[in-house]
Amino acid sequence: LAKTTQPISMDSYEGQEVNITCSHNNIATNDYITWYQQFPSQGPRFIIQGYKTKVTNEVASLFIPADRKSSTLSLPRVSLSDTAVYYCLVGGMDSNYQLIWGAGTKLIIKP
Amino acid sequence: ETGVTQSPTHLIKTRGQQVTLRCSSQSGHNTVSWYQQALGQGPQFIFQYYREEENGRGNFPPRFSGLQFPNYSSELNVNALELDDSALYLCASSRDRFYEQYFGPGTRLTVT
């Protein structure tokens, strides 16, 4: 089963670009990589999902190298409201449908 | 379009008792996943239901069981409650097994 590793915490400042990297060395061939954001006392919220190369949506970009053993979530021009815990999720049919979450990265944005 | 709802919001049970938590999936979604989240930790996958069948299971004992109904709503049942079962239980629905998941607000279970 793929296991994920993320930094425990990160700090940044408003207006900066933030990159959070997740390591998933044992990712299976058909596994997808998904990132979620969670605020205190709320359920996680979907940010972005990808399989390979680069995916971009209105809030973030996801970079996945060719070997897929890691992925990087990029948040452009963060604001104070981006302070949250960010989770990297790896799973799919090859992982027997078990959805493995990382421990999460607590991102703190400072003014 | 209504989002994912969970009931109850909070629950206090005694060790050894049984509990049933409920989840209504978002319209058009056929997959429901359940997670346990202890304070300060990431969600732990319990199991997933896809079109009324269990589709995957995490490392939880058999006393954690579930159901998915024809309308794709779902229940999580936990028997013989233990103190360590105290946690936030999250339900998420998606339009298929590995599409983006939409989470409910969770049920906070306290076992005393």
PDB file of C-alpha atoms in Angstrom:
ATOM      1  CA  LEU A   1       0.000   0.000   0.000  1.00  0.00           C
ATOM      2  CA  ALA A   2       1.254   3.482  -0.842  1.00  0.00           C
ATOM      3  CA  LYS A   3       2.163   5.543   2.182  1.00  0.00           C
ATOM      4  CA  THR A   4       2.618   9.264   2.031  1.00  0.00           C
ATOM      5  CA  THR A   5       5.010  11.602   3.790  1.00  0.00           C
ATOM      6  CA  GLN A   6       4.547  15.347   4.080  1.00  0.00           C
ATOM      7  CA  PRO A   7       6.226  18.113   6.092  1.00  0.00           C
ATOM      8  CA  ILE A   8       4.484  18.523   9.423  1.00  0.00           C
ATOM      9  CA  SER A   9       4.250  22.294   9.123  1.00  0.00           C
ATOM     10  CA  MET A  10       5.129  25.234   6.895  1.00  0.00           C
ATOM     11  CA  ASP A  11       5.013  29.001   7.262  1.00  0.00           C
ATOM     12  CA  SER A  12       4.661  31.587   4.551  1.00  0.00           C
ATOM     13  CA  TYR A  13       3.467  35.148   3.985  1.00  0.00           C
ATOM     14  CA  GLU A  14       0.514  36.642   2.232  1.00  0.00           C
ATOM     15  CA  GLY A  15       1.008  37.033  -1.502  1.00  0.00           C
ATOM     16  CA  GLN A  16       3.692  34.355  -1.729  1.00  0.00           C
ATOM     17  CA  GLU A  17       3.537  31.115  -3.688  1.00  0.00           C
ATOM     18  CA  VAL A  18       3.549  28.042  -1.453  1.00  0.00           C
ATOM     19  CA  ASN A  19       4.700  24.604  -2.555  1.00  0.00           C
ATOM     20  CA  ILE A  20       3.939  21.530  -0.438  1.00  0.00           C
ATOM     21  CA  THR A  21       5.567  18.263  -1.435  1.00  0.00           C
ATOM     22  CA  CYS A  22       4.236  14.784  -0.695  1.00  0.00           C
ATOM     23  CA  SER A  23       6.342  11.649  -1.008  1.00  0.00           C
ATOM     24  CA  HIS A  24       4.628   8.395  -2.058  1.00  0.00           C
ATOM     25  CA  ASN A  25       7.423   5.996  -3.006  1.00  0.00           C
ATOM     26  CA  ASN A  26       5.197   2.911  -3.272  1.00  0.00           C
ATOM     27  CA  ILE A  27       2.455   4.413  -5.402  1.00  0.00           C
ATOM     28  CA  ALA A  28       0.713   1.802  -7.544  1.00  0.00           C
ATOM     29  CA  THR A  29       0.365   2.039 -11.305  1.00  0.00           C
ATOM     30  CA  ASN A  30      -3.275   3.117 -11.340  1.00  0.00           C
ATOM     31  CA  ASP A  31      -3.283   5.213  -8.161  1.00  0.00           C
ATOM     32  CA  TYR A  32      -4.439   8.819  -8.294  1.00  0.00           C
ATOM     33  CA  ILE A  33      -3.017  11.629  -6.181  1.00  0.00           C
ATOM     34  CA  THR A  34      -5.465  13.977  -4.515  1.00  0.00           C
ATOM     35  CA  TRP A  35      -5.032  16.959  -2.216  1.00  0.00           C
ATOM     36  CA  TYR A  36      -7.498  18.227   0.346  1.00  0.00           C
ATOM     37  CA  GLN A  37      -7.663  21.239   2.626  1.00  0.00           C
ATOM     38  CA  GLN A  38      -9.115  21.102   6.111  1.00  0.00           C
ATOM     39  CA  PHE A  39     -10.052  23.894   8.496  1.00  0.00           C
ATOM     40  CA  PRO A  40     -10.606  23.200  12.213  1.00  0.00           C
ATOM     41  CA  SER A  41     -13.888  21.465  13.019  1.00  0.00           C
ATOM     42  CA  GLN A  42     -14.772  21.023   9.345  1.00  0.00           C
ATOM     43  CA  GLY A  43     -14.616  18.149   6.888  1.00  0.00           C
ATOM     44  CA  PRO A  44     -11.808  18.238   4.308  1.00  0.00           C
ATOM     45  CA  ARG A  45     -12.390  20.085   1.052  1.00  0.00           C
ATOM     46  CA  PHE A  46     -11.141  18.881  -2.336  1.00  0.00           C
ATOM     47  CA  ILE A  47      -8.398  20.982  -3.917  1.00  0.00           C
ATOM     48  CA  ILE A  48      -7.022  19.081  -6.893  1.00  0.00           C
ATOM     49  CA  GLN A  49      -6.454  15.586  -8.294  1.00  0.00           C
ATOM     50  CA  GLY A  50      -3.997  14.217 -10.829  1.00  0.00           C
ATOM     51  CA  TYR A  51      -2.382  11.111 -12.264  1.00  0.00           C
ATOM     52  CA  LYS A  52       0.755  12.405 -13.985  1.00  0.00           C
ATOM     53  CA  THR A  53       2.473  15.582 -15.245  1.00  0.00           C
ATOM     54  CA  LYS A  54       0.709  18.825 -14.344  1.00  0.00           C
ATOM     55  CA  VAL A  55      -2.848  19.681 -13.448  1.00  0.00           C
ATOM     56  CA  THR A  56      -4.117  23.210 -12.842  1.00  0.00           C
ATOM     57  CA  ASN A  57      -7.435  24.552 -11.662  1.00  0.00           C
ATOM     58  CA  GLU A  58      -8.661  27.896 -10.405  1.00  0.00           C
ATOM     59  CA  VAL A  59      -7.102  27.508  -6.956  1.00  0.00           C
ATOM     60  CA  ALA A  60      -3.966  25.376  -7.302  1.00  0.00           C
ATOM     61  CA  SER A  61      -1.556  23.429  -9.472  1.00  0.00           C
ATOM     62  CA  LEU A  62      -0.352  19.873  -8.982  1.00  0.00           C
ATOM     63  CA  PHE A  63       3.024  18.784 -10.311  1.00  0.00           C
ATOM     64  CA  ILE A  64       3.779  15.069 -10.650  1.00  0.00           C
ATOM     65  CA  PRO A  65       7.173  13.904 -11.957  1.00  0.00           C
ATOM     66  CA  ALA A  66       7.489  11.023 -14.386  1.00  0.00           C
ATOM     67  CA  ASP A  67       8.285   8.448 -11.698  1.00  0.00           C
ATOM     68  CA  ARG A  68       5.209   9.553  -9.687  1.00  0.00           C
ATOM     69  CA  LYS A  69       7.018   8.934  -6.406  1.00  0.00           C
ATOM     70  CA  SER A  70       6.198  12.433  -5.223  1.00  0.00           C
ATOM     71  CA  SER A  71       3.868  15.297  -5.978  1.00  0.00           C
ATOM     72  CA  THR A  72       3.874  19.020  -5.263  1.00  0.00           C
ATOM     73  CA  LEU A  73       0.848  21.133  -4.516  1.00  0.00           C
ATOM     74  CA  SER A  74       1.383  24.752  -5.532  1.00  0.00           C
ATOM     75  CA  LEU A  75      -0.800  27.516  -4.089  1.00  0.00           C
ATOM     76  CA  PRO A  76      -0.299  30.837  -5.853  1.00  0.00           C
ATOM     77  CA  ARG A  77      -0.494  34.114  -3.955  1.00  0.00           C
ATOM     78  CA  VAL A  78      -1.715  32.756  -0.632  1.00  0.00           C
ATOM     79  CA  SER A  79      -3.831  34.745   1.789  1.00  0.00           C
ATOM     80  CA  LEU A  80      -4.492  34.463   5.517  1.00  0.00           C
ATOM     81  CA  SER A  81      -7.558  32.334   4.761  1.00  0.00           C
ATOM     82  CA  ASP A  82      -5.302  29.643   3.295  1.00  0.00           C
ATOM     83  CA  THR A  83      -4.107  28.807   6.804  1.00  0.00           C
ATOM     84  CA  ALA A  84      -5.229  25.195   7.158  1.00  0.00           C
ATOM     85  CA  VAL A  85      -4.057  21.600   7.143  1.00  0.00           C
ATOM     86  CA  TYR A  86      -3.330  20.148   3.705  1.00  0.00           C
ATOM     87  CA  TYR A  87      -3.553  16.411   3.069  1.00  0.00           C
ATOM     88  CA  CYS A  88      -2.077  14.327   0.313  1.00  0.00           C
ATOM     89  CA  LEU A  89      -4.149  11.269  -0.610  1.00  0.00           C
ATOM     90  CA  VAL A  90      -3.066   8.339  -2.743  1.00  0.00           C
ATOM     91  CA  GLY A  91      -5.329   5.508  -3.782  1.00  0.00           C
ATOM     92  CA  GLY A  92      -6.949   3.519  -6.536  1.00  0.00           C
ATOM     93  CA  MET A  93      -7.866   0.104  -7.815  1.00  0.00           C
ATOM     94  CA  ASP A  94      -4.313  -1.235  -7.526  1.00  0.00           C
ATOM     95  CA  SER A  95      -4.270  -0.355  -3.833  1.00  0.00           C
ATOM     96  CA  ASN A  96      -7.305  -2.532  -3.232  1.00  0.00           C
ATOM     97  CA  TYR A  97      -9.365   0.653  -2.915  1.00  0.00           C
ATOM     98  CA  GLN A  98      -7.698   1.597   0.367  1.00  0.00           C
ATOM     99  CA  LEU A  99      -7.384   5.357   0.546  1.00  0.00           C
ATOM    100  CA  ILE A 100      -4.169   6.365   2.275  1.00  0.00           C
ATOM    101  CA  TRP A 101      -3.925   9.835   3.735  1.00  0.00           C
ATOM    102  CA  GLY A 102      -0.766  11.564   4.808  1.00  0.00           C
ATOM    103  CA  ALA A 103      -0.470  13.070   8.260  1.00  0.00           C
ATOM    104  CA  GLY A 104      -1.102  16.479   6.785  1.00  0.00           C
ATOM    105  CA  THR A 105       0.869  19.688   6.547  1.00  0.00           C
ATOM    106  CA  LYS A 106      -0.191  22.555   8.767  1.00  0.00           C
ATOM    107  CA  LEU A 107       0.264  25.675   6.689  1.00  0.00           C
ATOM    108  CA  ILE A 108       0.365  28.989   8.524  1.00  0.00           C
ATOM    109  CA  ILE A 109       0.130  32.169   6.491  1.00  0.00           C
ATOM    110  CA  LYS A 110       1.404  35.320   8.148  1.00  0.00           C
ATOM    111  CA  PRO A 111       0.507  38.897   7.252  1.00  0.00           C
TER     112      PRO A 111
ATOM    113  CA  GLU B   1     -28.313  20.630  -4.837  1.00  0.00           C
ATOM    114  CA  THR B   2     -27.887  19.656  -1.186  1.00  0.00           C
ATOM    115  CA  GLY B   3     -24.492  18.763   0.171  1.00  0.00           C
ATOM    116  CA  VAL B   4     -23.453  15.824   2.307  1.00  0.00           C
ATOM    117  CA  THR B   5     -25.230  15.712   5.638  1.00  0.00           C
ATOM    118  CA  GLN B   6     -24.452  13.652   8.712  1.00  0.00           C
ATOM    119  CA  SER B   7     -26.405  12.859  11.834  1.00  0.00           C
ATOM    120  CA  PRO B   8     -26.167  13.226  14.692  1.00  0.00           C
ATOM    121  CA  THR B   9     -23.747  16.107  15.109  1.00  0.00           C
ATOM    122  CA  HIS B  10     -22.552  14.987  18.523  1.00  0.00           C
ATOM    123  CA  LEU B  11     -23.003  11.781  20.452  1.00  0.00           C
ATOM    124  CA  ILE B  12     -21.926  10.510  23.845  1.00  0.00           C
ATOM    125  CA  LYS B  13     -21.891   6.765  24.471  1.00  0.00           C
ATOM    126  CA  THR B  14     -20.651   4.424  27.150  1.00  0.00           C
ATOM    127  CA  ARG B  15     -17.975   1.812  26.591  1.00  0.00           C
ATOM    128  CA  GLY B  16     -19.502  -1.441  25.335  1.00  0.00           C
ATOM    129  CA  GLN B  17     -22.498   0.207  23.723  1.00  0.00           C
ATOM    130  CA  GLN B  18     -23.332   0.269  20.031  1.00  0.00           C
ATOM    131  CA  VAL B  19     -23.743   3.319  17.807  1.00  0.00           C
ATOM    132  CA  THR B  20     -25.134   4.051  14.350  1.00  0.00           C
ATOM    133  CA  LEU B  21     -24.062   7.110  12.403  1.00  0.00           C
ATOM    134  CA  ARG B  22     -25.861   8.264   9.280  1.00  0.00           C
ATOM    135  CA  CYS B  23     -24.838  10.002   6.112  1.00  0.00           C
ATOM    136  CA  SER B  24     -26.824  11.387   3.207  1.00  0.00           C
ATOM    137  CA  SER B  25     -24.775  11.587   0.054  1.00  0.00           C
ATOM    138  CA  GLN B  26     -24.871  14.416  -2.436  1.00  0.00           C
ATOM    139  CA  SER B  27     -27.335  14.069  -5.296  1.00  0.00           C
ATOM    140  CA  GLY B  28     -25.906  12.067  -8.189  1.00  0.00           C
ATOM    141  CA  HIS B  29     -23.180  10.422  -6.091  1.00  0.00           C
ATOM    142  CA  ASN B  30     -22.996   6.625  -5.877  1.00  0.00           C
ATOM    143  CA  THR B  31     -19.980   6.239  -3.602  1.00  0.00           C
ATOM    144  CA  VAL B  32     -19.693   6.884   0.109  1.00  0.00           C
ATOM    145  CA  SER B  33     -16.515   6.666   2.184  1.00  0.00           C
ATOM    146  CA  TRP B  34     -16.215   6.751   5.949  1.00  0.00           C
ATOM    147  CA  TYR B  35     -13.268   8.058   7.915  1.00  0.00           C
ATOM    148  CA  GLN B  36     -12.257   8.280  11.548  1.00  0.00           C
ATOM    149  CA  GLN B  37     -10.306  11.352  12.592  1.00  0.00           C
ATOM    150  CA  ALA B  38      -8.766  11.572  16.030  1.00  0.00           C
ATOM    151  CA  LEU B  39      -7.909  14.974  17.415  1.00  0.00           C
ATOM    152  CA  GLY B  40      -4.831  16.419  15.730  1.00  0.00           C
ATOM    153  CA  GLN B  41      -4.480  13.556  13.278  1.00  0.00           C
ATOM    154  CA  GLY B  42      -5.352  12.926   9.663  1.00  0.00           C
ATOM    155  CA  PRO B  43      -8.460  11.000   8.611  1.00  0.00           C
ATOM    156  CA  GLN B  44      -8.143   7.222   8.703  1.00  0.00           C
ATOM    157  CA  PHE B  45     -10.031   5.316   6.040  1.00  0.00           C
ATOM    158  CA  ILE B  46     -12.619   2.923   7.454  1.00  0.00           C
ATOM    159  CA  PHE B  47     -14.366   1.680   4.317  1.00  0.00           C
ATOM    160  CA  GLN B  48     -15.995   2.712   1.093  1.00  0.00           C
ATOM    161  CA  TYR B  49     -19.343   1.738  -0.395  1.00  0.00           C
ATOM    162  CA  TYR B  50     -19.954   1.798  -4.131  1.00  0.00           C
ATOM    163  CA  ARG B  51     -23.442   1.077  -5.413  1.00  0.00           C
ATOM    164  CA  GLU B  52     -24.456  -0.651  -2.177  1.00  0.00           C
ATOM    165  CA  GLU B  53     -21.399  -2.919  -2.030  1.00  0.00           C
ATOM    166  CA  GLU B  54     -18.347  -2.553   0.209  1.00  0.00           C
ATOM    167  CA  ASN B  55     -15.582  -1.482  -2.156  1.00  0.00           C
ATOM    168  CA  GLY B  56     -12.565  -1.276   0.107  1.00  0.00           C
ATOM    169  CA  ARG B  57     -11.717  -1.405   3.775  1.00  0.00           C
ATOM    170  CA  GLY B  58      -9.038   0.081   5.960  1.00  0.00           C
ATOM    171  CA  ASN B  59      -7.389  -1.435   8.993  1.00  0.00           C
ATOM    172  CA  PHE B  60     -10.442  -1.451  11.255  1.00  0.00           C
ATOM    173  CA  PRO B  61     -11.856  -4.441  13.152  1.00  0.00           C
ATOM    174  CA  PRO B  62     -15.110  -6.160  12.118  1.00  0.00           C
ATOM    175  CA  ARG B  63     -17.048  -4.367  14.847  1.00  0.00           C
ATOM    176  CA  PHE B  64     -16.982  -1.429  12.415  1.00  0.00           C
ATOM    177  CA  SER B  65     -19.585  -2.221   9.786  1.00  0.00           C
ATOM    178  CA  GLY B  66     -21.644  -0.299   7.299  1.00  0.00           C
ATOM    179  CA  LEU B  67     -24.459  -0.221   4.841  1.00  0.00           C
ATOM    180  CA  GLN B  68     -25.330   1.711   1.743  1.00  0.00           C
ATOM    181  CA  PHE B  69     -28.949   2.035   0.723  1.00  0.00           C
ATOM    182  CA  PRO B  70     -30.524   2.196  -2.763  1.00  0.00           C
ATOM    183  CA  ASN B  71     -30.643   6.000  -2.509  1.00  0.00           C
ATOM    184  CA  TYR B  72     -26.874   5.844  -1.762  1.00  0.00           C
ATOM    185  CA  SER B  73     -27.194   7.133   1.773  1.00  0.00           C
ATOM    186  CA  SER B  74     -25.114   5.188   4.248  1.00  0.00           C
ATOM    187  CA  GLU B  75     -24.761   4.063   7.835  1.00  0.00           C
ATOM    188  CA  LEU B  76     -21.713   3.342   9.940  1.00  0.00           C
ATOM    189  CA  ASN B  77     -22.256   0.957  12.836  1.00  0.00           C
ATOM    190  CA  VAL B  78     -19.790   0.435  15.627  1.00  0.00           C
ATOM    191  CA  ASN B  79     -20.340  -2.339  18.162  1.00  0.00           C
ATOM    192  CA  ALA B  80     -18.725  -2.836  21.565  1.00  0.00           C
ATOM    193  CA  LEU B  81     -17.505   0.743  21.758  1.00  0.00           C
ATOM    194  CA  GLU B  82     -14.064   1.365  23.206  1.00  0.00           C
ATOM    195  CA  LEU B  83     -12.633   4.557  24.643  1.00  0.00           C
ATOM    196  CA  ASP B  84     -10.303   4.849  21.632  1.00  0.00           C
ATOM    197  CA  ASP B  85     -13.301   5.051  19.333  1.00  0.00           C
ATOM    198  CA  SER B  86     -13.775   8.640  20.491  1.00  0.00           C
ATOM    199  CA  ALA B  87     -13.184  10.703  17.366  1.00  0.00           C
ATOM    200  CA  LEU B  88     -14.733  12.738  14.587  1.00  0.00           C
ATOM    201  CA  TYR B  89     -16.389  10.445  12.045  1.00  0.00           C
ATOM    202  CA  LEU B  90     -16.464  11.858   8.562  1.00  0.00           C
ATOM    203  CA  CYS B  91     -18.543  10.755   5.644  1.00  0.00           C
ATOM    204  CA  ALA B  92     -17.690  11.696   2.070  1.00  0.00           C
ATOM    205  CA  SER B  93     -19.591  11.083  -1.137  1.00  0.00           C
ATOM    206  CA  SER B  94     -18.335  11.101  -4.711  1.00  0.00           C
ATOM    207  CA  ARG B  95     -19.807  10.471  -8.142  1.00  0.00           C
ATOM    208  CA  ASP B  96     -17.576   7.440  -8.553  1.00  0.00           C
ATOM    209  CA  ARG B  97     -14.920   5.609  -6.582  1.00  0.00           C
ATOM    210  CA  PHE B  98     -11.969   7.900  -7.123  1.00  0.00           C
ATOM    211  CA  TYR B  99     -13.515  11.148  -8.107  1.00  0.00           C
ATOM    212  CA  GLU B 100     -13.290  14.120  -5.762  1.00  0.00           C
ATOM    213  CA  GLN B 101     -14.969  13.525  -2.438  1.00  0.00           C
ATOM    214  CA  TYR B 102     -17.394  15.902  -0.793  1.00  0.00           C
ATOM    215  CA  PHE B 103     -17.279  15.715   2.967  1.00  0.00           C
ATOM    216  CA  GLY B 104     -19.999  16.203   5.511  1.00  0.00           C
ATOM    217  CA  PRO B 105     -19.462  18.166   8.725  1.00  0.00           C
ATOM    218  CA  GLY B 106     -18.795  15.004  10.719  1.00  0.00           C
ATOM    219  CA  THR B 107     -20.196  13.369  13.839  1.00  0.00           C
ATOM    220  CA  ARG B 108     -18.252  13.892  17.033  1.00  0.00           C
ATOM    221  CA  LEU B 109     -18.420  10.653  19.054  1.00  0.00           C
ATOM    222  CA  THR B 110     -17.323  10.594  22.670  1.00  0.00           C
ATOM    223  CA  VAL B 111     -17.041   7.259  24.460  1.00  0.00           C
ATOM    224  CA  THR B 112     -16.896   7.373  28.242  1.00  0.00           C
TER     225      THR B 112
END
